[in-house]
Each structure stands twice: as C-alpha cells, then as structure tokens.
PDB file of C-alpha atoms in Angstrom:
ATOM      1  CA  MET A  41      32.597 -21.427  -3.831  1.00 73.00           C
ATOM      2  CA  LYS A  42      32.354 -23.391  -7.099  1.00 74.00           C
ATOM      3  CA  LYS A  43      28.599 -22.751  -7.318  1.00 77.00           C
ATOM      4  CA  LEU A  44      29.155 -19.019  -6.848  1.00 72.00           C
ATOM      5  CA  LEU A  45      31.820 -18.973  -9.555  1.00 69.00           C
ATOM      6  CA  LEU A  46      29.585 -20.920 -11.942  1.00 67.00           C
ATOM      7  CA  SER A  47      26.676 -18.523 -11.285  1.00 68.00           C
ATOM      8  CA  VAL A  48      28.863 -15.488 -11.985  1.00 63.00           C
ATOM      9  CA  LEU A  49      30.164 -17.056 -15.202  1.00 60.00           C
ATOM     10  CA  ALA A  50      26.637 -17.942 -16.335  1.00 63.00           C
ATOM     11  CA  MET A  51      25.405 -14.422 -15.632  1.00 61.00           C
ATOM     12  CA  SER A  52      28.290 -12.916 -17.557  1.00 63.00           C
ATOM     13  CA  ALA A  53      27.530 -15.181 -20.537  1.00 63.00           C
ATOM     14  CA  LEU A  54      23.882 -14.092 -20.668  1.00 65.00           C
ATOM     15  CA  GLN A  55      23.525 -10.352 -20.959  1.00 68.00           C
ATOM     16  CA  GLY A  56      20.587  -8.179 -21.892  1.00 73.00           C
ATOM     17  CA  CYS A  57      18.726  -4.990 -21.297  1.00 81.00           C
ATOM     18  CA  VAL A  58      15.306  -3.451 -21.888  1.00 84.00           C
ATOM     19  CA  ASN A  59      14.764   0.235 -22.647  1.00 87.00           C
ATOM     20  CA  ARG A  60      11.476   2.061 -22.540  1.00 91.00           C
ATOM     21  CA  VAL A  61      11.035   3.830 -25.882  1.00 87.00           C
ATOM     22  CA  GLY A  62       7.799   5.648 -25.164  1.00 90.00           C
ATOM     23  CA  ASP A  63       4.317   5.777 -23.693  1.00 94.00           C
ATOM     24  CA  PHE A  64       1.243   6.638 -25.756  1.00 91.00           C
ATOM     25  CA  THR A  65      -2.346   7.334 -24.731  1.00 89.00           C
ATOM     26  CA  VAL A  66      -3.653   6.005 -28.061  1.00 85.00           C
ATOM     27  CA  ALA A  67      -1.692   4.372 -30.855  1.00 87.00           C
ATOM     28  CA  SER A  68      -2.702   2.719 -34.108  1.00 88.00           C
ATOM     29  CA  THR A  69      -1.305   1.670 -37.431  1.00 88.00           C
ATOM     30  CA  LYS A  70      -4.787   1.505 -38.967  1.00 86.00           C
ATOM     31  CA  ASN A  71      -6.852   4.279 -40.523  1.00 85.00           C
ATOM     32  CA  ILE A  72      -9.587   5.222 -38.059  1.00 80.00           C
ATOM     33  CA  ASP A  73     -12.251   7.925 -37.931  1.00 78.00           C
ATOM     34  CA  ILE A  74     -11.635   9.707 -34.627  1.00 72.00           C
ATOM     35  CA  LYS A  75     -14.935  11.596 -34.919  1.00 76.00           C
ATOM     36  CA  SER A  76     -16.914   8.350 -34.890  1.00 74.00           C
ATOM     37  CA  GLU A  77     -18.316   7.284 -31.531  1.00 69.00           C
ATOM     38  CA  ALA A  78     -18.447   3.633 -32.564  1.00 70.00           C
ATOM     39  CA  HIS A  79     -15.077   2.884 -30.987  1.00 68.00           C
ATOM     40  CA  ARG A  80     -14.956   1.199 -27.630  1.00 69.00           C
ATOM     41  CA  VAL A  81     -12.157   0.792 -25.125  1.00 71.00           C
ATOM     42  CA  ASP A  82     -11.724  -2.592 -23.505  1.00 71.00           C
ATOM     43  CA  THR A  83      -9.796  -2.021 -20.305  1.00 70.00           C
ATOM     44  CA  ARG A  84     -10.159  -5.598 -19.082  1.00 76.00           C
ATOM     45  CA  ARG A  85      -7.887  -7.105 -21.684  1.00 82.00           C
ATOM     46  CA  ARG A  86      -4.185  -6.492 -22.113  1.00 87.00           C
ATOM     47  CA  VAL A  87      -2.410  -7.579 -25.279  1.00 90.00           C
ATOM     48  CA  GLN A  88       1.231  -7.737 -26.228  1.00 91.00           C
ATOM     49  CA  GLY A  89       2.747  -7.565 -29.678  1.00 91.00           C
ATOM     50  CA  ARG A  90       6.302  -8.376 -30.672  1.00 90.00           C
ATOM     51  CA  ASP A  91       8.558  -8.140 -33.666  1.00 86.00           C
ATOM     52  CA  VAL A  92      11.788 -10.055 -33.293  1.00 84.00           C
ATOM     53  CA  ILE A  93      14.946 -10.534 -35.308  1.00 82.00           C
ATOM     54  CA  HIS A  94      17.674 -12.989 -34.427  1.00 78.00           C
ATOM     55  CA  ILE A  95      21.414 -12.565 -34.767  1.00 74.00           C
ATOM     56  CA  ILE A  96      23.206 -15.816 -35.494  1.00 76.00           C
ATOM     57  CA  SER A  97      27.009 -15.611 -35.362  1.00 73.00           C
ATOM     58  CA  PHE A  98      26.936 -11.863 -35.968  1.00 74.00           C
ATOM     59  CA  ILE A  99      24.599 -12.273 -38.989  1.00 78.00           C
ATOM     60  CA  PRO A 100      21.152 -10.694 -38.466  1.00 76.00           C
ATOM     61  CA  THR A 101      18.094 -12.489 -39.844  1.00 78.00           C
ATOM     62  CA  GLY A 102      16.401  -9.166 -40.628  1.00 77.00           C
ATOM     63  CA  MET A 103      17.047  -5.443 -40.787  1.00 80.00           C
ATOM     64  CA  TYR A 104      15.462  -4.018 -37.627  1.00 81.00           C
ATOM     65  CA  PRO A 105      12.543  -4.973 -35.404  1.00 83.00           C
ATOM     66  CA  SER A 106       9.576  -2.871 -36.489  1.00 87.00           C
ATOM     67  CA  MET A 107       7.317  -1.035 -34.048  1.00 89.00           C
ATOM     68  CA  LYS A 108       4.574  -1.130 -36.723  1.00 91.00           C
ATOM     69  CA  GLU A 109       4.742  -4.925 -36.956  1.00 92.00           C
ATOM     70  CA  ALA A 110       4.650  -5.272 -33.165  1.00 91.00           C
ATOM     71  CA  MET A 111       1.665  -2.919 -32.962  1.00 92.00           C
ATOM     72  CA  ASP A 112      -0.161  -4.785 -35.758  1.00 92.00           C
ATOM     73  CA  ASN A 113       0.436  -8.079 -33.916  1.00 93.00           C
ATOM     74  CA  ALA A 114      -1.026  -6.614 -30.718  1.00 92.00           C
ATOM     75  CA  ILE A 115      -4.088  -5.149 -32.507  1.00 90.00           C
ATOM     76  CA  GLU A 116      -4.791  -8.511 -34.210  1.00 90.00           C
ATOM     77  CA  LYS A 117      -4.945 -10.239 -30.798  1.00 89.00           C
ATOM     78  CA  ALA A 118      -8.071  -8.226 -29.889  1.00 85.00           C
ATOM     79  CA  PRO A 119     -10.877  -9.049 -32.341  1.00 82.00           C
ATOM     80  CA  GLY A 120     -12.440  -5.925 -33.846  1.00 79.00           C
ATOM     81  CA  ALA A 121      -9.767  -3.604 -32.486  1.00 83.00           C
ATOM     82  CA  VAL A 122      -8.360  -0.770 -34.598  1.00 85.00           C
ATOM     83  CA  ALA A 123      -6.172   0.938 -31.988  1.00 86.00           C
ATOM     84  CA  LEU A 124      -4.436   0.440 -28.662  1.00 88.00           C
ATOM     85  CA  SER A 125      -4.807   2.546 -25.549  1.00 87.00           C
ATOM     86  CA  ASP A 126      -2.294   3.102 -22.727  1.00 89.00           C
ATOM     87  CA  VAL A 127       0.581   1.806 -24.868  1.00 90.00           C
ATOM     88  CA  THR A 128       4.098   1.213 -23.584  1.00 92.00           C
ATOM     89  CA  VAL A 129       6.770   0.592 -26.192  1.00 91.00           C
ATOM     90  CA  LYS A 130       9.937  -1.190 -25.061  1.00 90.00           C
ATOM     91  CA  ARG A 131      13.042  -2.291 -26.915  1.00 86.00           C
ATOM     92  CA  GLY A 132      15.020  -5.186 -25.554  1.00 82.00           C
ATOM     93  CA  VAL A 133      18.121  -7.124 -26.494  1.00 76.00           C
ATOM     94  CA  TRP A 134      19.912 -10.081 -25.005  1.00 70.00           C
ATOM     95  CA  TYR A 135      23.023 -11.936 -25.939  1.00 66.00           C
ATOM     96  CA  ILE A 136      24.657 -15.257 -25.296  1.00 63.00           C
ATOM     97  CA  HIS A 137      28.431 -14.879 -25.346  1.00 60.00           C
TER      98      HIS A 137
END
C-alpha cells in the first residue's frame, strides 16, 4: 500500500502534456527557390529540432519557445538541407511541483 501511495504522490508531483500544433508537408525558415529542381528529399533520415525555455521558481529564462529556432535546429542537423518535409510541430510542457 505504501508503494502505491508513493507512486501516486510522485505522479502528482510530475505533471506534463504535449499538444500537436500542426502538420506541414514542407516547412522552411530559409529562402529557397521552389522552381529549382536541385532540391532532394531524404526520406531515410529523421531529424528533431527543439527550442526550450526553463522556468525556475516561477521566473522564465526566456520569453517563449520559438518554432523558428526549433526548425532551424532541425535543418542544421541535415547537412545541405534547406527545408523539412512531413513536419509535425508539437508543444510540450512539464512541471515539478
């Protein structure tokens, strides 16, 4: 019974959620020429970009997480990439009470 009570207390102390913001066929923060046929799509490699702010004792370390920064981080992980395809944007938060 004590283990169950401790698990419930631990789960109530750690709370979070993730919301899907949107899905995009193609997304980029770079200037690209869409008429050029020089672009390639690499479907074998998946990349993930993040932009994070921390809240310490109710004081945020930044304004807001930026989708542009997260997208730039993901594009930089694939050498030579200028855009992302089949993009899913999620926003997540978690707290320790």
